[in-house]
Amino acid sequence: NTKNLDLRMVAWLENCIGMLQFNNKEYANAIRNFYDVELLLQEVDLTATSVSSQATEMEIALAGELRYAKEYIANIYYIFEDYEQAATLYWELAETASGDEVFHEYGACINMASACLDNHDTEGARKAVALLEEAMPKVAAEDREEVEAHKKDVLANIYIKEGDYAQAKACLEDAEAYYQEKEDKIFLGGKHFVRLSRCKYWASIGNLMQAQTVLEEMNASGITKYYGLEKEVYKLLEEIFRKTGQTQKLIEVYQLLQEYDEAFTQTMQQGYLEFSKYYRENNELKEYNGRLSRMNMLGSIIIVIIICIVLLLLLMSGDCADDQNTALLTLALYLFM
């Protein structure tokens, strides 16, 4: 509500509010704020993010805020399981940043690959990996190893989908080697995503009990909930329990999946109610302003017509001098036009 904020600060505040709402799972309210930023910055060049470009400091900052909003919109589409739309948005972010001197959109590449894999689109996932590989020399040196580890994790999942388990194993070993030596810095919980990929690999080659043990350990530690891996872990456990005939555990995991989906659906419904209410009120305000504007215009036209009639009557009466008549006629014609 502070007056005289510049455009950058307004966009930054909207993004901050949206991010907090996103973290609080208020997705509909969050996406409203991010869409507001998109609308606010619709004239901004998305490619003006490189410090080496000809863009001004303000243009670079605004492009950064626009990218932030677009990435969260893509994240929300991913959560809604609209993987195709999410992948499209991630690709836009990554592709428009690929010419920068420093490549900051490696997260968008990895997220795009994940969205494509969830949509059974291995070709799209490979496209994302190819862009990441092309841009890898421009990734900051201190981040490159971990980005490489995540790239290997993505590749492992691609190979699992394609049934190339030898290549999947090699990629997983490379990714695991990184996390055995270092903690992840950029990608929060990266090592846990790699562990989940390892379980997918084990389940695919028939090591079901090994995968089950690790997945149940992850659940018991609270890691899956903390990093938003619950549904993926439950679905993998469901597959394992079904194949191994663990009927009671299968029933339990079905119930957990049902509870998860019901809670998620309830959150979505509540969010969309708020979202719809906001846009209904916004549209009503726009309609009211439109009516008010039309009424003001009509009033102005009536006043002009009355003035013109009065001036013309004065001219016709002959009570005014010729030069006054000319001036009044000119004024009347000007007002009428």
PDB file of N, CA and C in Angstrom, residues 256-323:
ATOM      1  N   LEU A 256      -3.763 -44.206   1.823  1.00  0.00           N
ATOM      2  CA  LEU A 256      -2.899 -43.020   1.897  1.00  0.00           C
ATOM      3  C   LEU A 256      -3.006 -42.190   0.616  1.00  0.00           C
ATOM      4  N   LEU A 257      -3.010 -42.864  -0.530  1.00  0.00           N
ATOM      5  CA  LEU A 257      -3.148 -42.156  -1.808  1.00  0.00           C
ATOM      6  C   LEU A 257      -4.498 -41.445  -1.890  1.00  0.00           C
ATOM      7  N   GLN A 258      -5.542 -42.135  -1.407  1.00  0.00           N
ATOM      8  CA  GLN A 258      -6.876 -41.541  -1.436  1.00  0.00           C
ATOM      9  C   GLN A 258      -6.930 -40.310  -0.539  1.00  0.00           C
ATOM     10  N   GLU A 259      -6.377 -40.424   0.679  1.00  0.00           N
ATOM     11  CA  GLU A 259      -6.350 -39.296   1.606  1.00  0.00           C
ATOM     12  C   GLU A 259      -5.539 -38.134   1.028  1.00  0.00           C
ATOM     13  N   TYR A 260      -4.413 -38.473   0.394  1.00  0.00           N
ATOM     14  CA  TYR A 260      -3.565 -37.432  -0.203  1.00  0.00           C
ATOM     15  C   TYR A 260      -4.331 -36.701  -1.307  1.00  0.00           C
ATOM     16  N   ASP A 261      -4.987 -37.463  -2.173  1.00  0.00           N
ATOM     17  CA  ASP A 261      -5.726 -36.861  -3.289  1.00  0.00           C
ATOM     18  C   ASP A 261      -6.908 -36.038  -2.795  1.00  0.00           C
ATOM     19  N   GLU A 262      -7.591 -36.539  -1.749  1.00  0.00           N
ATOM     20  CA  GLU A 262      -8.743 -35.806  -1.208  1.00  0.00           C
ATOM     21  C   GLU A 262      -8.290 -34.487  -0.586  1.00  0.00           C
ATOM     22  N   ALA A 263      -7.198 -34.527   0.168  1.00  0.00           N
ATOM     23  CA  ALA A 263      -6.667 -33.304   0.789  1.00  0.00           C
ATOM     24  C   ALA A 263      -6.219 -32.314  -0.278  1.00  0.00           C
ATOM     25  N   PHE A 264      -5.575 -32.835  -1.312  1.00  0.00           N
ATOM     26  CA  PHE A 264      -5.099 -31.994  -2.398  1.00  0.00           C
ATOM     27  C   PHE A 264      -6.277 -31.373  -3.154  1.00  0.00           C
ATOM     28  N   THR A 265      -7.283 -32.189  -3.437  1.00  0.00           N
ATOM     29  CA  THR A 265      -8.466 -31.697  -4.156  1.00  0.00           C
ATOM     30  C   THR A 265      -9.191 -30.636  -3.345  1.00  0.00           C
ATOM     31  N   GLN A 266      -9.282 -30.859  -2.032  1.00  0.00           N
ATOM     32  CA  GLN A 266      -9.947 -29.893  -1.156  1.00  0.00           C
ATOM     33  C   GLN A 266      -9.194 -28.561  -1.170  1.00  0.00           C
ATOM     34  N   THR A 267      -7.880 -28.653  -1.136  1.00  0.00           N
ATOM     35  CA  THR A 267      -7.049 -27.438  -1.197  1.00  0.00           C
ATOM     36  C   THR A 267      -7.281 -26.705  -2.505  1.00  0.00           C
ATOM     37  N   MET A 268      -7.321 -27.468  -3.595  1.00  0.00           N
ATOM     38  CA  MET A 268      -7.530 -26.865  -4.915  1.00  0.00           C
ATOM     39  C   MET A 268      -8.892 -26.185  -5.003  1.00  0.00           C
ATOM     40  N   GLN A 269      -9.930 -26.885  -4.501  1.00  0.00           N
ATOM     41  CA  GLN A 269     -11.280 -26.329  -4.582  1.00  0.00           C
ATOM     42  C   GLN A 269     -11.380 -25.030  -3.795  1.00  0.00           C
ATOM     43  N   GLN A 270     -10.817 -25.025  -2.584  1.00  0.00           N
ATOM     44  CA  GLN A 270     -10.850 -23.829  -1.755  1.00  0.00           C
ATOM     45  C   GLN A 270     -10.077 -22.704  -2.433  1.00  0.00           C
ATOM     46  N   GLY A 271      -8.941 -23.070  -2.994  1.00  0.00           N
ATOM     47  CA  GLY A 271      -8.124 -22.072  -3.678  1.00  0.00           C
ATOM     48  C   GLY A 271      -8.839 -21.477  -4.872  1.00  0.00           C
ATOM     49  N   TYR A 272      -9.476 -22.328  -5.660  1.00  0.00           N
ATOM     50  CA  TYR A 272     -10.153 -21.840  -6.858  1.00  0.00           C
ATOM     51  C   TYR A 272     -11.374 -20.995  -6.505  1.00  0.00           C
ATOM     52  N   LEU A 273     -12.026 -21.296  -5.368  1.00  0.00           N
ATOM     53  CA  LEU A 273     -13.115 -20.447  -4.912  1.00  0.00           C
ATOM     54  C   LEU A 273     -12.618 -19.037  -4.643  1.00  0.00           C
ATOM     55  N   GLU A 274     -11.469 -18.934  -3.956  1.00  0.00           N
ATOM     56  CA  GLU A 274     -10.875 -17.632  -3.680  1.00  0.00           C
ATOM     57  C   GLU A 274     -10.465 -16.951  -4.988  1.00  0.00           C
ATOM     58  N   PHE A 275      -9.880 -17.746  -5.867  1.00  0.00           N
ATOM     59  CA  PHE A 275      -9.416 -17.249  -7.169  1.00  0.00           C
ATOM     60  C   PHE A 275     -10.599 -16.702  -7.974  1.00  0.00           C
ATOM     61  N   SER A 276     -11.692 -17.464  -8.028  1.00  0.00           N
ATOM     62  CA  SER A 276     -12.877 -17.057  -8.771  1.00  0.00           C
ATOM     63  C   SER A 276     -13.497 -15.805  -8.163  1.00  0.00           C
ATOM     64  N   LYS A 277     -13.525 -15.765  -6.834  1.00  0.00           N
ATOM     65  CA  LYS A 277     -14.085 -14.604  -6.148  1.00  0.00           C
ATOM     66  C   LYS A 277     -13.301 -13.344  -6.494  1.00  0.00           C
ATOM     67  N   TYR A 278     -11.988 -13.462  -6.472  1.00  0.00           N
ATOM     68  CA  TYR A 278     -11.134 -12.314  -6.792  1.00  0.00           C
ATOM     69  C   TYR A 278     -11.416 -11.813  -8.200  1.00  0.00           C
ATOM     70  N   TYR A 279     -11.444 -12.728  -9.171  1.00  0.00           N
ATOM     71  CA  TYR A 279     -11.632 -12.311 -10.553  1.00  0.00           C
ATOM     72  C   TYR A 279     -13.059 -11.852 -10.824  1.00  0.00           C
ATOM     73  N   ARG A 280     -14.048 -12.408 -10.086  1.00  0.00           N
ATOM     74  CA  ARG A 280     -15.415 -11.921 -10.235  1.00  0.00           C
ATOM     75  C   ARG A 280     -15.500 -10.478  -9.747  1.00  0.00           C
ATOM     76  N   GLU A 281     -14.918 -10.209  -8.570  1.00  0.00           N
ATOM     77  CA  GLU A 281     -14.925  -8.851  -8.027  1.00  0.00           C
ATOM     78  C   GLU A 281     -14.153  -7.897  -8.935  1.00  0.00           C
ATOM     79  N   ASN A 282     -13.055  -8.393  -9.476  1.00  0.00           N
ATOM     80  CA  ASN A 282     -12.241  -7.564 -10.361  1.00  0.00           C
ATOM     81  C   ASN A 282     -13.012  -7.214 -11.637  1.00  0.00           C
ATOM     82  N   ASN A 283     -13.714  -8.215 -12.194  1.00  0.00           N
ATOM     83  CA  ASN A 283     -14.491  -7.983 -13.412  1.00  0.00           C
ATOM     84  C   ASN A 283     -15.675  -7.048 -13.148  1.00  0.00           C
ATOM     85  N   GLU A 284     -16.291  -7.205 -11.956  1.00  0.00           N
ATOM     86  CA  GLU A 284     -17.388  -6.310 -11.597  1.00  0.00           C
ATOM     87  C   GLU A 284     -16.892  -4.868 -11.491  1.00  0.00           C
ATOM     88  N   LEU A 285     -15.701  -4.695 -10.921  1.00  0.00           N
ATOM     89  CA  LEU A 285     -15.118  -3.357 -10.801  1.00  0.00           C
ATOM     90  C   LEU A 285     -14.826  -2.774 -12.178  1.00  0.00           C
ATOM     91  N   LYS A 286     -14.286  -3.608 -13.077  1.00  0.00           N
ATOM     92  CA  LYS A 286     -14.010  -3.142 -14.436  1.00  0.00           C
ATOM     93  C   LYS A 286     -15.292  -2.730 -15.143  1.00  0.00           C
ATOM     94  N   GLU A 287     -16.360  -3.547 -14.963  1.00  0.00           N
ATOM     95  CA  GLU A 287     -17.645  -3.248 -15.599  1.00  0.00           C
ATOM     96  C   GLU A 287     -18.215  -1.938 -15.062  1.00  0.00           C
ATOM     97  N   TYR A 288     -18.108  -1.747 -13.735  1.00  0.00           N
ATOM     98  CA  TYR A 288     -18.599  -0.510 -13.120  1.00  0.00           C
ATOM     99  C   TYR A 288     -17.838   0.698 -13.651  1.00  0.00           C
ATOM    100  N   ASN A 289     -16.516   0.577 -13.719  1.00  0.00           N
ATOM    101  CA  ASN A 289     -15.696   1.677 -14.240  1.00  0.00           C
ATOM    102  C   ASN A 289     -16.033   1.980 -15.694  1.00  0.00           C
ATOM    103  N   GLY A 290     -16.337   0.902 -16.456  1.00  0.00           N
ATOM    104  CA  GLY A 290     -16.725   1.093 -17.859  1.00  0.00           C
ATOM    105  C   GLY A 290     -18.027   1.858 -17.966  1.00  0.00           C
ATOM    106  N   ARG A 291     -19.017   1.499 -17.122  1.00  0.00           N
ATOM    107  CA  ARG A 291     -20.307   2.203 -17.132  1.00  0.00           C
ATOM    108  C   ARG A 291     -20.131   3.656 -16.731  1.00  0.00           C
ATOM    109  N   LEU A 292     -19.307   3.880 -15.703  1.00  0.00           N
ATOM    110  CA  LEU A 292     -19.052   5.241 -15.227  1.00  0.00           C
ATOM    111  C   LEU A 292     -18.394   6.079 -16.315  1.00  0.00           C
ATOM    112  N   SER A 293     -17.439   5.470 -17.026  1.00  0.00           N
ATOM    113  CA  SER A 293     -16.754   6.174 -18.108  1.00  0.00           C
ATOM    114  C   SER A 293     -17.725   6.536 -19.226  1.00  0.00           C
ATOM    115  N   ARG A 294     -18.621   5.591 -19.559  1.00  0.00           N
ATOM    116  CA  ARG A 294     -19.607   5.866 -20.620  1.00  0.00           C
ATOM    117  C   ARG A 294     -20.574   6.975 -20.205  1.00  0.00           C
ATOM    118  N   MET A 295     -20.978   6.981 -18.937  1.00  0.00           N
ATOM    119  CA  MET A 295     -21.879   8.022 -18.430  1.00  0.00           C
ATOM    120  C   MET A 295     -21.195   9.383 -18.455  1.00  0.00           C
ATOM    121  N   ASN A 296     -19.918   9.408 -18.063  1.00  0.00           N
ATOM    122  CA  ASN A 296     -19.166  10.664 -18.088  1.00  0.00           C
ATOM    123  C   ASN A 296     -19.048  11.201 -19.509  1.00  0.00           C
ATOM    124  N   MET A 297     -18.786  10.291 -20.450  1.00  0.00           N
ATOM    125  CA  MET A 297     -18.655  10.703 -21.845  1.00  0.00           C
ATOM    126  C   MET A 297     -19.982  11.260 -22.367  1.00  0.00           C
ATOM    127  N   LEU A 298     -21.089  10.579 -22.028  1.00  0.00           N
ATOM    128  CA  LEU A 298     -22.406  11.031 -22.464  1.00  0.00           C
ATOM    129  C   LEU A 298     -22.723  12.406 -21.890  1.00  0.00           C
ATOM    130  N   GLY A 299     -22.392  12.602 -20.611  1.00  0.00           N
ATOM    131  CA  GLY A 299     -22.616  13.906 -19.966  1.00  0.00           C
ATOM    132  C   GLY A 299     -21.826  15.008 -20.641  1.00  0.00           C
ATOM    133  N   SER A 300     -20.569  14.698 -20.989  1.00  0.00           N
ATOM    134  CA  SER A 300     -19.717  15.685 -21.662  1.00  0.00           C
ATOM    135  C   SER A 300     -20.297  16.061 -23.015  1.00  0.00           C
ATOM    136  N   ILE A 301     -20.800  15.058 -23.750  1.00  0.00           N
ATOM    137  CA  ILE A 301     -21.378  15.318 -25.076  1.00  0.00           C
ATOM    138  C   ILE A 301     -22.610  16.211 -24.953  1.00  0.00           C
ATOM    139  N   ILE A 302     -23.453  15.953 -23.956  1.00  0.00           N
ATOM    140  CA  ILE A 302     -24.669  16.754 -23.748  1.00  0.00           C
ATOM    141  C   ILE A 302     -24.307  18.200 -23.438  1.00  0.00           C
ATOM    142  N   ILE A 303     -23.301  18.395 -22.577  1.00  0.00           N
ATOM    143  CA  ILE A 303     -22.869  19.755 -22.217  1.00  0.00           C
ATOM    144  C   ILE A 303     -22.359  20.495 -23.447  1.00  0.00           C
ATOM    145  N   VAL A 304     -21.555  19.807 -24.272  1.00  0.00           N
ATOM    146  CA  VAL A 304     -21.009  20.426 -25.481  1.00  0.00           C
ATOM    147  C   VAL A 304     -22.142  20.826 -26.428  1.00  0.00           C
ATOM    148  N   ILE A 305     -23.133  19.938 -26.581  1.00  0.00           N
ATOM    149  CA  ILE A 305     -24.262  20.227 -27.473  1.00  0.00           C
ATOM    150  C   ILE A 305     -25.030  21.453 -26.975  1.00  0.00           C
ATOM    151  N   ILE A 306     -25.266  21.522 -25.672  1.00  0.00           N
ATOM    152  CA  ILE A 306     -25.986  22.671 -25.098  1.00  0.00           C
ATOM    153  C   ILE A 306     -25.228  23.962 -25.355  1.00  0.00           C
ATOM    154  N   ILE A 307     -23.901  23.924 -25.146  1.00  0.00           N
ATOM    155  CA  ILE A 307     -23.075  25.122 -25.377  1.00  0.00           C
ATOM    156  C   ILE A 307     -23.160  25.546 -26.832  1.00  0.00           C
ATOM    157  N   CYS A 308     -23.065  24.569 -27.716  1.00  0.00           N
ATOM    158  CA  CYS A 308     -23.132  24.869 -29.144  1.00  0.00           C
ATOM    159  C   CYS A 308     -24.466  25.510 -29.512  1.00  0.00           C
ATOM    160  N   ILE A 309     -25.564  24.974 -28.962  1.00  0.00           N
ATOM    161  CA  ILE A 309     -26.893  25.523 -29.252  1.00  0.00           C
ATOM    162  C   ILE A 309     -27.002  26.965 -28.763  1.00  0.00           C
ATOM    163  N   VAL A 310     -26.531  27.199 -27.533  1.00  0.00           N
ATOM    164  CA  VAL A 310     -26.583  28.556 -26.965  1.00  0.00           C
ATOM    165  C   VAL A 310     -25.788  29.529 -27.831  1.00  0.00           C
ATOM    166  N   LEU A 311     -24.583  29.130 -28.239  1.00  0.00           N
ATOM    167  CA  LEU A 311     -23.742  30.012 -29.055  1.00  0.00           C
ATOM    168  C   LEU A 311     -24.373  30.282 -30.415  1.00  0.00           C
ATOM    169  N   LEU A 312     -24.948  29.254 -31.015  1.00  0.00           N
ATOM    170  CA  LEU A 312     -25.587  29.427 -32.321  1.00  0.00           C
ATOM    171  C   LEU A 312     -26.801  30.354 -32.215  1.00  0.00           C
ATOM    172  N   LEU A 313     -27.554  30.239 -31.105  1.00  0.00           N
ATOM    173  CA  LEU A 313     -28.695  31.138 -30.890  1.00  0.00           C
ATOM    174  C   LEU A 313     -28.245  32.578 -30.744  1.00  0.00           C
ATOM    175  N   LEU A 314     -27.118  32.748 -30.041  1.00  0.00           N
ATOM    176  CA  LEU A 314     -26.565  34.100 -29.894  1.00  0.00           C
ATOM    177  C   LEU A 314     -26.160  34.671 -31.242  1.00  0.00           C
ATOM    178  N   LEU A 315     -25.550  33.833 -32.057  1.00  0.00           N
ATOM    179  CA  LEU A 315     -25.130  34.275 -33.393  1.00  0.00           C
ATOM    180  C   LEU A 315     -26.339  34.671 -34.241  1.00  0.00           C
ATOM    181  N   MET A 316     -27.361  33.850 -34.152  1.00  0.00           N
ATOM    182  CA  MET A 316     -28.552  34.104 -34.966  1.00  0.00           C
ATOM    183  C   MET A 316     -29.316  35.334 -34.488  1.00  0.00           C
ATOM    184  N   SER A 317     -29.194  35.669 -33.211  1.00  0.00           N
ATOM    185  CA  SER A 317     -29.933  36.816 -32.675  1.00  0.00           C
ATOM    186  C   SER A 317     -29.384  38.133 -33.175  1.00  0.00           C
ATOM    187  N   GLY A 318     -28.114  38.178 -33.597  1.00  0.00           N
ATOM    188  CA  GLY A 318     -27.489  39.408 -34.099  1.00  0.00           C
ATOM    189  C   GLY A 318     -27.103  40.367 -33.013  1.00  0.00           C
ATOM    190  N   ASP A 319     -27.193  39.948 -31.751  1.00  0.00           N
ATOM    191  CA  ASP A 319     -26.851  40.833 -30.631  1.00  0.00           C
ATOM    192  C   ASP A 319     -25.355  41.010 -30.459  1.00  0.00           C
ATOM    193  N   CYS A 320     -24.557  40.140 -31.060  1.00  0.00           N
ATOM    194  CA  CYS A 320     -23.100  40.183 -30.884  1.00  0.00           C
ATOM    195  C   CYS A 320     -22.480  40.877 -32.080  1.00  0.00           C
ATOM    196  N   ALA A 321     -21.331  41.504 -31.876  1.00  0.00           N
ATOM    197  CA  ALA A 321     -20.573  42.132 -32.963  1.00  0.00           C
ATOM    198  C   ALA A 321     -20.045  41.056 -33.880  1.00  0.00           C
ATOM    199  N   ASP A 322     -19.659  41.455 -35.119  1.00  0.00           N
ATOM    200  CA  ASP A 322     -19.184  40.476 -36.104  1.00  0.00           C
ATOM    201  C   ASP A 322     -17.975  39.711 -35.618  1.00  0.00           C
ATOM    202  N   ASP A 323     -16.992  40.396 -35.031  1.00  0.00           N
ATOM    203  CA  ASP A 323     -15.788  39.700 -34.565  1.00  0.00           C
ATOM    204  C   ASP A 323     -16.124  38.756 -33.410  1.00  0.00           C
TER     205      ASP A 323
END
